[in-house]
Tab-separated table of C-alpha atoms in Angstrom:
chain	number	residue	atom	x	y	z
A	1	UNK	CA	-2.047	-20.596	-16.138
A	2	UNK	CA	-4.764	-21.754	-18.183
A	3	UNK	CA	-7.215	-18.386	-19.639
A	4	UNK	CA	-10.624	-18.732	-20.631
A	5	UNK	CA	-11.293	-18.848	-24.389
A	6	UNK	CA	-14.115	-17.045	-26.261
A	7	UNK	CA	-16.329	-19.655	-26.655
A	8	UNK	CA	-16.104	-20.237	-22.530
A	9	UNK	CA	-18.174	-17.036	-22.333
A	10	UNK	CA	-21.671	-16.458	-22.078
A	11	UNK	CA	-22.627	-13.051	-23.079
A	12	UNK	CA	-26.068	-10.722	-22.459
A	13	UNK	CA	-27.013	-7.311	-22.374
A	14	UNK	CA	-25.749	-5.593	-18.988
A	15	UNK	CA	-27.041	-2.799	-17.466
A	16	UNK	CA	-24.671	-0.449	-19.467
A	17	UNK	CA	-25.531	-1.627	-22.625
A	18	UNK	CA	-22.121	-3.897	-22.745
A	19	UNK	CA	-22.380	-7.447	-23.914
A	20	UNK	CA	-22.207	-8.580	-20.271
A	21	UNK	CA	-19.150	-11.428	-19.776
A	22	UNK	CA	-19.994	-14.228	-16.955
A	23	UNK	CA	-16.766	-16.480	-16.914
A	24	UNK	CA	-16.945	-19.156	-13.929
A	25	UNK	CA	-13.721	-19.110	-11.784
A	26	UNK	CA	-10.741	-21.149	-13.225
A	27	UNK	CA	-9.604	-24.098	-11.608
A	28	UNK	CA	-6.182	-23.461	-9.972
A	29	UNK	CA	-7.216	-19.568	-9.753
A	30	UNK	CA	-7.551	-18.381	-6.354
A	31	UNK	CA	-8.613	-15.366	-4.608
A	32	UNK	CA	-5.550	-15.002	-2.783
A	33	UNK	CA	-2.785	-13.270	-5.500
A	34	UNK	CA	-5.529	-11.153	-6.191
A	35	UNK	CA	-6.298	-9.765	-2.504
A	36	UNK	CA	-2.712	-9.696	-1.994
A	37	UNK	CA	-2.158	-7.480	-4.846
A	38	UNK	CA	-4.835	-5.558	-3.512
A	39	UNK	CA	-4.109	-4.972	-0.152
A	40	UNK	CA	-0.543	-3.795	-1.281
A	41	UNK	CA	-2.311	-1.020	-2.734
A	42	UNK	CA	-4.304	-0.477	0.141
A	43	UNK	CA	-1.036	-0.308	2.680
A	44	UNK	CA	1.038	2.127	0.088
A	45	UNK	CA	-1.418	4.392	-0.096
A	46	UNK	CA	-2.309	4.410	3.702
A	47	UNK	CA	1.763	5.087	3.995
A	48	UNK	CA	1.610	7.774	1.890
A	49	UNK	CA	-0.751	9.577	3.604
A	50	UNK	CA	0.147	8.826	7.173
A	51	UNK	CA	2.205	12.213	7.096
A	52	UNK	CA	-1.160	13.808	6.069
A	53	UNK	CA	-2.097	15.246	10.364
A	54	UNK	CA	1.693	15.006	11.415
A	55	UNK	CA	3.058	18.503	8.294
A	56	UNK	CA	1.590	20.780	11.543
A	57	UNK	CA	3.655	19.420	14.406
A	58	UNK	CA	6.908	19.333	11.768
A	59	UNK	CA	6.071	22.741	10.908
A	60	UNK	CA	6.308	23.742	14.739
A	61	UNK	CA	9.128	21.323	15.120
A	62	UNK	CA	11.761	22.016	12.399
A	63	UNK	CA	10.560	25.622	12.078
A	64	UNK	CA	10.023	25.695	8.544
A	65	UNK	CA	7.743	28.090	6.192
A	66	UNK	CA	4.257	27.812	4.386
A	67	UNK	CA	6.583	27.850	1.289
A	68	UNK	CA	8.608	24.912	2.636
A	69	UNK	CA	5.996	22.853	3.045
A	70	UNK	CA	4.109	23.044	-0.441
A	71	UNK	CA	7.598	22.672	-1.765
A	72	UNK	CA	7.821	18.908	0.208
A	73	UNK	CA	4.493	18.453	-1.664
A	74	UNK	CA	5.522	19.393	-5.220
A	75	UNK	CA	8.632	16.767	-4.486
A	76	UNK	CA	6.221	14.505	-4.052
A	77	UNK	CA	4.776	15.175	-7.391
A	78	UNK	CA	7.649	15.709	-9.661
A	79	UNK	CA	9.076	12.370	-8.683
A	80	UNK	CA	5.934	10.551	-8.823
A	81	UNK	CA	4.438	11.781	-12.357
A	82	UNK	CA	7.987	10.253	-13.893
A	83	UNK	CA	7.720	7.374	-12.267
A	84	UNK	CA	4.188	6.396	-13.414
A	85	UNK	CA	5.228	7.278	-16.696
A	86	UNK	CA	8.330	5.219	-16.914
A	87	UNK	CA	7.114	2.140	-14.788
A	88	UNK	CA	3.558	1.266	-16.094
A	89	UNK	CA	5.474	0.583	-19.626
A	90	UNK	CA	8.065	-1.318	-17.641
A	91	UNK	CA	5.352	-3.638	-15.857
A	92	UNK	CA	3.871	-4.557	-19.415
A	93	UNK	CA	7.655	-5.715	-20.250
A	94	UNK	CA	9.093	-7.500	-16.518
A	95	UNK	CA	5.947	-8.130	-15.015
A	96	UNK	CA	3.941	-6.833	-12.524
A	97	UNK	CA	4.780	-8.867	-9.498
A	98	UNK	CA	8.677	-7.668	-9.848
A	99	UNK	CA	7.565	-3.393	-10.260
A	100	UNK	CA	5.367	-4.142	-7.380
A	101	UNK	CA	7.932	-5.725	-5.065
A	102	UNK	CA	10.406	-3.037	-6.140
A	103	UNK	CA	8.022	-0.112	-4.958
A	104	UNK	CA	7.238	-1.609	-1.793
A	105	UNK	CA	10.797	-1.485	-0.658
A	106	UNK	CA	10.546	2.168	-1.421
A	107	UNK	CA	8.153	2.354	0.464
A	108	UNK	CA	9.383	0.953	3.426
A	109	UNK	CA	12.736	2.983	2.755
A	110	UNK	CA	10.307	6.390	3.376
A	111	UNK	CA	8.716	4.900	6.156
A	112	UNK	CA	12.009	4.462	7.406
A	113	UNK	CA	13.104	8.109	6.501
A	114	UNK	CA	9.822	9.574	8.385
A	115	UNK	CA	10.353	7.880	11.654
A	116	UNK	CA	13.876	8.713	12.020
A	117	UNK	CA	13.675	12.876	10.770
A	118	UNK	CA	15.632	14.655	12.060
A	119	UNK	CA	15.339	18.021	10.017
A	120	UNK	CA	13.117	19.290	6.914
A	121	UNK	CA	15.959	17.408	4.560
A	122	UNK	CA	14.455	14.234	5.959
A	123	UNK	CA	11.101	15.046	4.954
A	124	UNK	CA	12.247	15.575	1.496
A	125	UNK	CA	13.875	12.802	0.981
A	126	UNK	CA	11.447	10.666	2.525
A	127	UNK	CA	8.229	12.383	0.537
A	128	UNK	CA	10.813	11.789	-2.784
A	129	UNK	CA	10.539	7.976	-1.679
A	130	UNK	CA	7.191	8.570	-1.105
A	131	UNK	CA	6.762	9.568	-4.727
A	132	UNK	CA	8.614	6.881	-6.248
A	133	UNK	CA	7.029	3.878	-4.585
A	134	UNK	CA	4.083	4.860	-5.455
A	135	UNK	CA	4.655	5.886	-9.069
A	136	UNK	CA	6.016	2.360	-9.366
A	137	UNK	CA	2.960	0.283	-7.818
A	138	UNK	CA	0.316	2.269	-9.541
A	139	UNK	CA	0.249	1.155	-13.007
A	140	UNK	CA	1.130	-2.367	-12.670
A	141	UNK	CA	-1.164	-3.532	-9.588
A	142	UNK	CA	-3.605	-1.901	-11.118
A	143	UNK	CA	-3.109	-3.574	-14.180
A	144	UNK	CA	-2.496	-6.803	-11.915
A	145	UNK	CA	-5.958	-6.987	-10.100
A	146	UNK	CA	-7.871	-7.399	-13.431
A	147	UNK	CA	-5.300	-9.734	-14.563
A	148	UNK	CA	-5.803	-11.994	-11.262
A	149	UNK	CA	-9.416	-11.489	-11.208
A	150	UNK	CA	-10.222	-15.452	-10.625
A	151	UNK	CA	-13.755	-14.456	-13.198
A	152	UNK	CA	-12.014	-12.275	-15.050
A	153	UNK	CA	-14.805	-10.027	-13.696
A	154	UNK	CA	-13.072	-5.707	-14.761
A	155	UNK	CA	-16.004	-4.153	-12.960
A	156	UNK	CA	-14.666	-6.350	-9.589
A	157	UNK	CA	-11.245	-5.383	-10.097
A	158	UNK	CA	-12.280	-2.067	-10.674
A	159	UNK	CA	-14.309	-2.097	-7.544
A	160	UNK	CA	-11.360	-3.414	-5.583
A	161	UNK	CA	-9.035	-1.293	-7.125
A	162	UNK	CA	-10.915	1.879	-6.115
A	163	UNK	CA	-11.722	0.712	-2.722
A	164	UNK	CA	-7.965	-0.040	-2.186
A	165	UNK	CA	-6.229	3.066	-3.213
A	166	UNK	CA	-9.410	5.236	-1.405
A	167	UNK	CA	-9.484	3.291	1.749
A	168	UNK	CA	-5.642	3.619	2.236
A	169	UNK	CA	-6.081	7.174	1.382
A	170	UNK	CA	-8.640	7.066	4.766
A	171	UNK	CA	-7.049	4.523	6.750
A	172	UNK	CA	-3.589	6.552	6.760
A	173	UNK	CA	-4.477	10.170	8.249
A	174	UNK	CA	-6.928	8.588	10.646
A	175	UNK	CA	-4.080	5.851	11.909
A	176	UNK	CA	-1.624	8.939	12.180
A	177	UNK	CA	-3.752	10.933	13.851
A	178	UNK	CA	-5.181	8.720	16.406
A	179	UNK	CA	-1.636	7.345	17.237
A	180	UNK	CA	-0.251	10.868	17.024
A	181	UNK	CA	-2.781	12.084	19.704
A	182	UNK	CA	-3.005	9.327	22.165
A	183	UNK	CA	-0.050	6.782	21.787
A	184	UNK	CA	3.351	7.480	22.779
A	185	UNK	CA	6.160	8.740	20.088
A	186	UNK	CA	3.765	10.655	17.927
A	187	UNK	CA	5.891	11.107	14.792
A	188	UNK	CA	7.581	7.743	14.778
A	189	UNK	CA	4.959	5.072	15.655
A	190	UNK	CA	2.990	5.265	13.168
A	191	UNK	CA	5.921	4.950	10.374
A	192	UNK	CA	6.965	2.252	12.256
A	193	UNK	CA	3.486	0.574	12.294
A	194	UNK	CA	3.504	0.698	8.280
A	195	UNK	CA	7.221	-0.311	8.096
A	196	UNK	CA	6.385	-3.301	9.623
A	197	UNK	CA	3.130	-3.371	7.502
A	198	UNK	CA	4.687	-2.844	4.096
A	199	UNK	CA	7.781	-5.678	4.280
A	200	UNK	CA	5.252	-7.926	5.370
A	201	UNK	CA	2.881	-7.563	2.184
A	202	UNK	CA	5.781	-7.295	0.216
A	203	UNK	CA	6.873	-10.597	1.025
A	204	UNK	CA	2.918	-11.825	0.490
A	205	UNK	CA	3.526	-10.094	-2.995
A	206	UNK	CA	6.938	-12.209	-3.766
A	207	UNK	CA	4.871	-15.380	-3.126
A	208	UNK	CA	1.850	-14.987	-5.728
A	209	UNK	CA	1.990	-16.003	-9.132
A	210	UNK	CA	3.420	-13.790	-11.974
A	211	UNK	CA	-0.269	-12.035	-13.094
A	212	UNK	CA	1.513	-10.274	-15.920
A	213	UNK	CA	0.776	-10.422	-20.099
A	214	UNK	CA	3.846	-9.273	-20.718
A	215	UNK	CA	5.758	-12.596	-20.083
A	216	UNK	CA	3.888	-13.982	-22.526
A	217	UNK	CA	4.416	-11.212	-25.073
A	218	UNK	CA	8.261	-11.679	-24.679
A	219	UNK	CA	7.972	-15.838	-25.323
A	220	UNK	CA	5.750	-15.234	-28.405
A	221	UNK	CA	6.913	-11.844	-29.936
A	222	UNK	CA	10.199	-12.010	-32.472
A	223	UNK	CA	13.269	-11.189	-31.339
A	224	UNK	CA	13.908	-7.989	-33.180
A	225	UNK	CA	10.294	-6.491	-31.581
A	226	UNK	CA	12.089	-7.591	-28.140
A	227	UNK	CA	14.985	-5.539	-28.738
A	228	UNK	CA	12.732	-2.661	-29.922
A	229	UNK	CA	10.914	-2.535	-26.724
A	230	UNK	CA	13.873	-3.395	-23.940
A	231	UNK	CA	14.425	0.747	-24.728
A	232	UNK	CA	12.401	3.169	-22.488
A	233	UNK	CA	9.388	4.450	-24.553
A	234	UNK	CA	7.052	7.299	-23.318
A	235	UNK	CA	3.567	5.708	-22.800
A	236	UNK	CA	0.927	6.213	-25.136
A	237	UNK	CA	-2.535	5.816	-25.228
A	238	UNK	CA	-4.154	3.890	-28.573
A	239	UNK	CA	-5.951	5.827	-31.129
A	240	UNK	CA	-8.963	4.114	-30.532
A	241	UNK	CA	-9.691	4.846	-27.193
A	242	UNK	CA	-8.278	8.577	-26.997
A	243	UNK	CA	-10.964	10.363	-26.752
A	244	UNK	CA	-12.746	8.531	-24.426
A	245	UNK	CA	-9.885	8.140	-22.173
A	246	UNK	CA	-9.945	11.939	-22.140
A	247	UNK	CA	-13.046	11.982	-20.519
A	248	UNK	CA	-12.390	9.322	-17.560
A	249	UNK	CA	-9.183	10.453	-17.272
A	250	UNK	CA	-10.508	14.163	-16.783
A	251	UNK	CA	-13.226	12.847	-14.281
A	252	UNK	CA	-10.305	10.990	-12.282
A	253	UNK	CA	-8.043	14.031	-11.946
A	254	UNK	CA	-10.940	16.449	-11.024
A	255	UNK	CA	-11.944	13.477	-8.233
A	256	UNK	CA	-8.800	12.963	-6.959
A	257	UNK	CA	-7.804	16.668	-6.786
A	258	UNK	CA	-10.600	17.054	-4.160
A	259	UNK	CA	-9.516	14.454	-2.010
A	260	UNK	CA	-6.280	15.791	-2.321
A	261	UNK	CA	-7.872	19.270	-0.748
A	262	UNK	CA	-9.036	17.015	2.081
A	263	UNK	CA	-5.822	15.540	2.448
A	264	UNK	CA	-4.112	18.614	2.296
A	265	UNK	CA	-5.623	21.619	2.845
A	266	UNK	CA	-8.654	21.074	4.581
A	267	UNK	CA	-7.105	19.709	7.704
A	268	UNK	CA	-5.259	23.308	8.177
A	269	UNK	CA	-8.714	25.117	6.985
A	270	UNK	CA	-10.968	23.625	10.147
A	271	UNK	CA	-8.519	23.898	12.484
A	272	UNK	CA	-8.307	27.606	11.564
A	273	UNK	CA	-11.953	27.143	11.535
A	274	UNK	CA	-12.676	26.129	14.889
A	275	UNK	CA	-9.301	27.094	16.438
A	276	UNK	CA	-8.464	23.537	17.503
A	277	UNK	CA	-5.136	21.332	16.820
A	278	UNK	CA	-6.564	17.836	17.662
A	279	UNK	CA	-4.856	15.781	15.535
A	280	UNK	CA	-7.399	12.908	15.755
A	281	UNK	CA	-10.567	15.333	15.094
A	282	UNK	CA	-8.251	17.287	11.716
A	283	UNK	CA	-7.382	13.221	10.573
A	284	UNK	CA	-11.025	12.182	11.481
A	285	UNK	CA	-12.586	15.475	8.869
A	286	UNK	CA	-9.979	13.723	6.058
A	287	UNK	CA	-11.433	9.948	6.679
A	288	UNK	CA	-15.042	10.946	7.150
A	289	UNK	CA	-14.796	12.083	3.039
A	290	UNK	CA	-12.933	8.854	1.926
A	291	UNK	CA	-15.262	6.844	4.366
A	292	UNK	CA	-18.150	8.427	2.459
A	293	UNK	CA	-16.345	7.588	-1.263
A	294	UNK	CA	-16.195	3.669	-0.341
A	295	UNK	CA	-19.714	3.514	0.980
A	296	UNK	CA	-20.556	4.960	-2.385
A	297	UNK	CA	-18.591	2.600	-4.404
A	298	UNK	CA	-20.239	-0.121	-2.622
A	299	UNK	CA	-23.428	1.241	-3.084
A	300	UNK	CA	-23.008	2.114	-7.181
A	301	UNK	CA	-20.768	-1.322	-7.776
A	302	UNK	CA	-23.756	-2.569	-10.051
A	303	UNK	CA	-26.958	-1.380	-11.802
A	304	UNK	CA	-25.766	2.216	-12.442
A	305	UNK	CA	-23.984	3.048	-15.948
A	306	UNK	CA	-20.750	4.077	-15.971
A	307	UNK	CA	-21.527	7.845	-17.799
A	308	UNK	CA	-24.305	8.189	-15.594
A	309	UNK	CA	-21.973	6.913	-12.906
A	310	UNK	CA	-19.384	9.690	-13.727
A	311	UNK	CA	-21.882	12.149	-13.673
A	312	UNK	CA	-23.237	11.895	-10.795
A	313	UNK	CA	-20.734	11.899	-8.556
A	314	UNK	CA	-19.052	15.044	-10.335
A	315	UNK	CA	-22.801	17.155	-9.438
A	316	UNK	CA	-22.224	15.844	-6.202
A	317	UNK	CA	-18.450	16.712	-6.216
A	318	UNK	CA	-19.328	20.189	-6.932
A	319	UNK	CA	-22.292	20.229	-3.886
A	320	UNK	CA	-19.790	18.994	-1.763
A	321	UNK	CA	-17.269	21.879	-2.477
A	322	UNK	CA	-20.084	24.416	-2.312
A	323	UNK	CA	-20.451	23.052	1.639
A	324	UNK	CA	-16.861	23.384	2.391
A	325	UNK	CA	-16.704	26.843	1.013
A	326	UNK	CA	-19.832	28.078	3.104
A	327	UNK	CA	-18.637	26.569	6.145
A	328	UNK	CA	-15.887	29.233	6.727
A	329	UNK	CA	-18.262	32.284	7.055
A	330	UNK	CA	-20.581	30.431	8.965
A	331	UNK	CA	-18.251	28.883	11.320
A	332	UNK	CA	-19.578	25.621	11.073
A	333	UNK	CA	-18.566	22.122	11.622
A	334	UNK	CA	-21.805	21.073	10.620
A	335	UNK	CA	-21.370	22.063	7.188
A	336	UNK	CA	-17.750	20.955	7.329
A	337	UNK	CA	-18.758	17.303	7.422
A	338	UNK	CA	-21.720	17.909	4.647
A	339	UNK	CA	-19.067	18.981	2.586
A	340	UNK	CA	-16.769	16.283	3.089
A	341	UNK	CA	-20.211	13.137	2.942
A	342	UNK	CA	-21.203	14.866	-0.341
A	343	UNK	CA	-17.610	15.342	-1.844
A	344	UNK	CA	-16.343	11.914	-0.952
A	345	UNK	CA	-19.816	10.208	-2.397
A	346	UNK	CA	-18.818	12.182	-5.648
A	347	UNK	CA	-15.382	11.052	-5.441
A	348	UNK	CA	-16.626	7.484	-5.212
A	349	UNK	CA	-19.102	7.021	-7.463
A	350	UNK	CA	-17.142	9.164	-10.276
A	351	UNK	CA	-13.813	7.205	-9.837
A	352	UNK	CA	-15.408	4.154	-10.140
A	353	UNK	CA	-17.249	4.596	-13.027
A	354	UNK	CA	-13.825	5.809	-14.515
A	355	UNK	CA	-11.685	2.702	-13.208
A	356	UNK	CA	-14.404	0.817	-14.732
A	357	UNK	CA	-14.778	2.122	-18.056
A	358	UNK	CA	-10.865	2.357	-18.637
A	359	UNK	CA	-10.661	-1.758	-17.546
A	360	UNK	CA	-12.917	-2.818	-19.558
A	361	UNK	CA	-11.926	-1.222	-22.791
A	362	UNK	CA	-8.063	-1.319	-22.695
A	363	UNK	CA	-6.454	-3.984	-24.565
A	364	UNK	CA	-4.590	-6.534	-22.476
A	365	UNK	CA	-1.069	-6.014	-23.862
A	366	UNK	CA	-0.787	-2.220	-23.290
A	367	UNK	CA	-3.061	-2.139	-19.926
A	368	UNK	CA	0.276	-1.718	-17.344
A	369	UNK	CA	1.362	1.436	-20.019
A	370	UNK	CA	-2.588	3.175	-20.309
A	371	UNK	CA	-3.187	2.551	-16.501
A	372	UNK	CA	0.064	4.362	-15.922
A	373	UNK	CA	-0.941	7.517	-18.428
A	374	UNK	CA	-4.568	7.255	-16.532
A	375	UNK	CA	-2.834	7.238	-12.883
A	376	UNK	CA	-0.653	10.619	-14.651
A	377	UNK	CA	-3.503	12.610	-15.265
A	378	UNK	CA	-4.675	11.783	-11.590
A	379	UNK	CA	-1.850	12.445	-9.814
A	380	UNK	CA	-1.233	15.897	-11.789
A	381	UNK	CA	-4.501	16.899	-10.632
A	382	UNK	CA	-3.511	16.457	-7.046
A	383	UNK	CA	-0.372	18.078	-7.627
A	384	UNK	CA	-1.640	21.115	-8.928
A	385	UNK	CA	-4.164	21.067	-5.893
A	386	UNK	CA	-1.876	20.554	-2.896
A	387	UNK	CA	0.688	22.753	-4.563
A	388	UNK	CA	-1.186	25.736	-6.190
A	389	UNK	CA	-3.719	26.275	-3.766
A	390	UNK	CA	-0.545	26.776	-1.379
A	391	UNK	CA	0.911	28.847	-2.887
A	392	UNK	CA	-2.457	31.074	-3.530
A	393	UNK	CA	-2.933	31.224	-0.052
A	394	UNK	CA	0.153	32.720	0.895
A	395	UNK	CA	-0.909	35.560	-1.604
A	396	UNK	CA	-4.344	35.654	-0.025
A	397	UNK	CA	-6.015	33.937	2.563
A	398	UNK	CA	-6.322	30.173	3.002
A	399	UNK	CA	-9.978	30.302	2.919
A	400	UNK	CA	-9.848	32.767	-0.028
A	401	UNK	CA	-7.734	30.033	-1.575
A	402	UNK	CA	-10.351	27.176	-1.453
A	403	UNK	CA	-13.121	29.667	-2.448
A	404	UNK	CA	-11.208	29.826	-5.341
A	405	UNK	CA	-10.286	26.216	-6.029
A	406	UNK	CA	-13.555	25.463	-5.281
A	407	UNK	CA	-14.855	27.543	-7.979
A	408	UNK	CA	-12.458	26.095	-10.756
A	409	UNK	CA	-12.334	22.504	-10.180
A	410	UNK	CA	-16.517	22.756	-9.330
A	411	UNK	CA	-16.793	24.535	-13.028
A	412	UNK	CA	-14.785	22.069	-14.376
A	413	UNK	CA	-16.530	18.974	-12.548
A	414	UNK	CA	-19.953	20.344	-14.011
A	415	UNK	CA	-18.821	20.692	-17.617
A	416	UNK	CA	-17.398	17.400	-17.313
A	417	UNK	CA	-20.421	15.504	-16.233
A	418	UNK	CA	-22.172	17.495	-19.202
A	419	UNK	CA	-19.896	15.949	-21.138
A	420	UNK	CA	-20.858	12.289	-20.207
A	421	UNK	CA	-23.853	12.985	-20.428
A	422	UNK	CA	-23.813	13.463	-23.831
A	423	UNK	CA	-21.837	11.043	-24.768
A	424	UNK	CA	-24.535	8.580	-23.187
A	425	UNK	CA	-26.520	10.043	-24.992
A	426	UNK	CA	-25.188	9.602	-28.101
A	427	UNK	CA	-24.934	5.827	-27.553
A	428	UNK	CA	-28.460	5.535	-26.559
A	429	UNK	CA	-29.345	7.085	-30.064
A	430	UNK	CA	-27.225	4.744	-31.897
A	431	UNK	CA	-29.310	1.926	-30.399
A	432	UNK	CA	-32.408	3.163	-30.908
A	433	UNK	CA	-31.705	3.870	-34.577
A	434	UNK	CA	-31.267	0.194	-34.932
A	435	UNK	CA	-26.902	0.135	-34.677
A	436	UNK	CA	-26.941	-2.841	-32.010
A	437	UNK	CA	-26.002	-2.268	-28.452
A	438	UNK	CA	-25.148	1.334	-27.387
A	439	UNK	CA	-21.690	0.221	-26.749
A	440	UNK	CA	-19.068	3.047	-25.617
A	441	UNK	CA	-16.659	3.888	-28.296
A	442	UNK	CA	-13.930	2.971	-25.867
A	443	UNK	CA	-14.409	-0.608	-26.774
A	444	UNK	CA	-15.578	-0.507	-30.128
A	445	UNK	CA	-12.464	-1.653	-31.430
A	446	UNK	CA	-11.412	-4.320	-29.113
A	447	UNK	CA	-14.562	-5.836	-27.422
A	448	UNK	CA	-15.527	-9.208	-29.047
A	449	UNK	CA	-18.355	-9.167	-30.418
């Protein structure tokens, strides 16, 4: 595979101050491995959320608690958070395509567990696979797509990246739904339907070229740094970048801790709402907000900052909460779907300015081990949503609950776009002071200048 040198690159000012990188596509560099990569991501998270409509009719089914069911959520979680840690280090070291390969079967494995349940043990098991699958894809097809990118082109792979992992998040409790209402075998089809899905992309995956650094950094490094690294290391982030990663890490998990509301919570909260248990109409609420993110990461995917980006869609984040919490006293389904247009145009716009900033300014050896510690920080965020506001509402009231998450994770989403706000600021009065472009300190230290 033959990688673009320096001098390849023709460099101006961008629209967020960046020295802007326009690298024509390489021969023998297709878009192909690079779709295929993406579309895994796509179909794992659509799998993992396929369950998303279905927790109700198990509920009724297998006669289980509240309790029970946050508890098949927090297995979710505590396998998952582990798994990202362990395997986005791993990618860096075996390569991408074999981590990727390796969660897909896990996925399939769940997909397997789901349609065959039998009993609330199956569910457990099958959200534990569930957990691991996608703890092992994360980091490493993330990493992946801006290694395959045929221009080398991070805001693209960001762009894909974000539309992937949000669209499958859609595409999964609207399939289930739809399928569970109006097809026959409601809570096997649709497993079956992303069994079939999963091997088949998994075999695409096994076909592509090896996108990984990490090969390379095994032919070239000495042998006593190889043995070093074959041992399991906890993933770091560098110093560089810390505190910047902070702050698009933070805007991720606030994001993605909405969405996981919507995808588990809110569902429950309108059909208490308007008394209804159409399964199509409670997965339709869930895809209308992830709808709304794409169409907003299509619509920021140039000309907007990233900080400004970020910020943004955090003030509309909070809006969007503000909707969801008034629609309860007002009965509304109107206000319902405000909620969920304004939320999931926060949720796109501030994840990917955050996917963008973080692929642009981590360096290429350590990207499979930072994208995993990034992916952490979002996936602790949904755990703490689908989990404690759970639990809260078995102390209170389920509306009382999202009142209350509504108010923390809105507080939070404000103070955070203050935040990145400043720091664009900051950079703007570097520049004008005379210091060169108002380049992010993310990539101070390893953006060529």
């Amino acid at each position: 595979m033959r990688y673009v040198t320096e001098h390849q690159r023709t460099r101006a000012p961008d629209q967020d101050g960046h020295a802007a990188v326009s690298v024509p596509e390489e021969p023998g560099r297709s878009q192909g491995p690079f779709l295929t990569v993406a579309t895994a991501l796509f179909l794992l998270l659509a799998g993992a959320n396929l369950p998303t409509p279905l927790y109700a009719v198990y509920q009724q089914r297998f006669g289980f608690s509240a309790e029970v069911l946050t508890l098949v959520f927090a297995t979710y979680a505590v396998v998952l958070v582990p798994t990202l840690l362990v395997f986005g280090r791993l990618s860096d070291r075996l390569g991408r395509r074999r981590v990727i390969v390796a969660g897909l079967g896990a996925a399939a494995v769940a997909a397997a567990l789901f349609a065959a349940a039998e009993g609330t043990a199956w569910l457990f098991a099958a959200r534990a696979m569930q957990g691991l699958a996608l703890g092992m894809v994360s980091g490493g097809a993330n990493a992946g797509l801006v290694e395959l990118e045929p221009r080398h082109d991070a805001r693209r792979a960001a762009l894909l990246a974000t539309l992937a992992q949000t669209g499958g998040c859609a595409a999964g409790p609207l399939a289930a739904g739809m399928l569970a209402q109006w097809a026959p075998a409601p809570r096997t089809l649709c497993f079956l339907v992303g069994l079939t899905a999963t091997v088949a992309i998994a075999l695409g995956v096994l076909a592509i070229p090896e996108p990984a650094r990490g090969t390379r950094d095994r032919v070239t490094e000495p042998a006593r740094g190889r043995r070093s690294r074959r041992r399991i290391q906890r993933p770091g982030v560098p110093r560089a970048i810390r505190g910047s990663f902070a702050r698009v890490a933070l805007t991720a998990a606030v994001v993605w801790a909405v969405a996981a509301l919507f995808l588990s919570v809110v569902p429950s909260y309108v059909g208490s709402l308007l008394g209804t248990h159409d399964l199509a109409l409670l997965g339709a609420i869930t895809a209308v907000m992830l709808a709304a993110s794409c169409a907003a990461q299509l619509a920021s995917r140039s000309g907007i900052r990233p900080a400004t980006s970020q910020a943004g869609g955090l003030i509309l984040l909070a809006a969007g909460l503000l909707a969801l919490v008034a629609a309860f006293p007002a009965h509304s389904l109107a206000l319902v779907l405000v909620g969920a247009v304004l939320a999931g145009c926060g949720h796109g716009a501030g994840f990917l300015g955050a996917q963008g900033e973080l692929n642009r300014c981590v360096p290429g050896d350590r990207r499979g081990e930072v994208t995993a510690a990034f992916y952490t920080c979002v996936y602790t965020g949904v755990a703490v949503t689908s989990i404690g506001v759970g639990l809260i509402a078995r102390a209170v009231s389920l509306s009382a609950a999202v009142a209350l998450f509504a108010a923390v994770i809105g507080a939070t989403a404000l103070a955070t776009a203050c935040r990145h706000l400043r720091a664009r600021r900051r950079h703007l009065d570097v520049a004008a002071r005379g210091h060169g472009l108002p380049l992010p300190d993310t990539c101070r230290s390893n953006t060529p200048q």
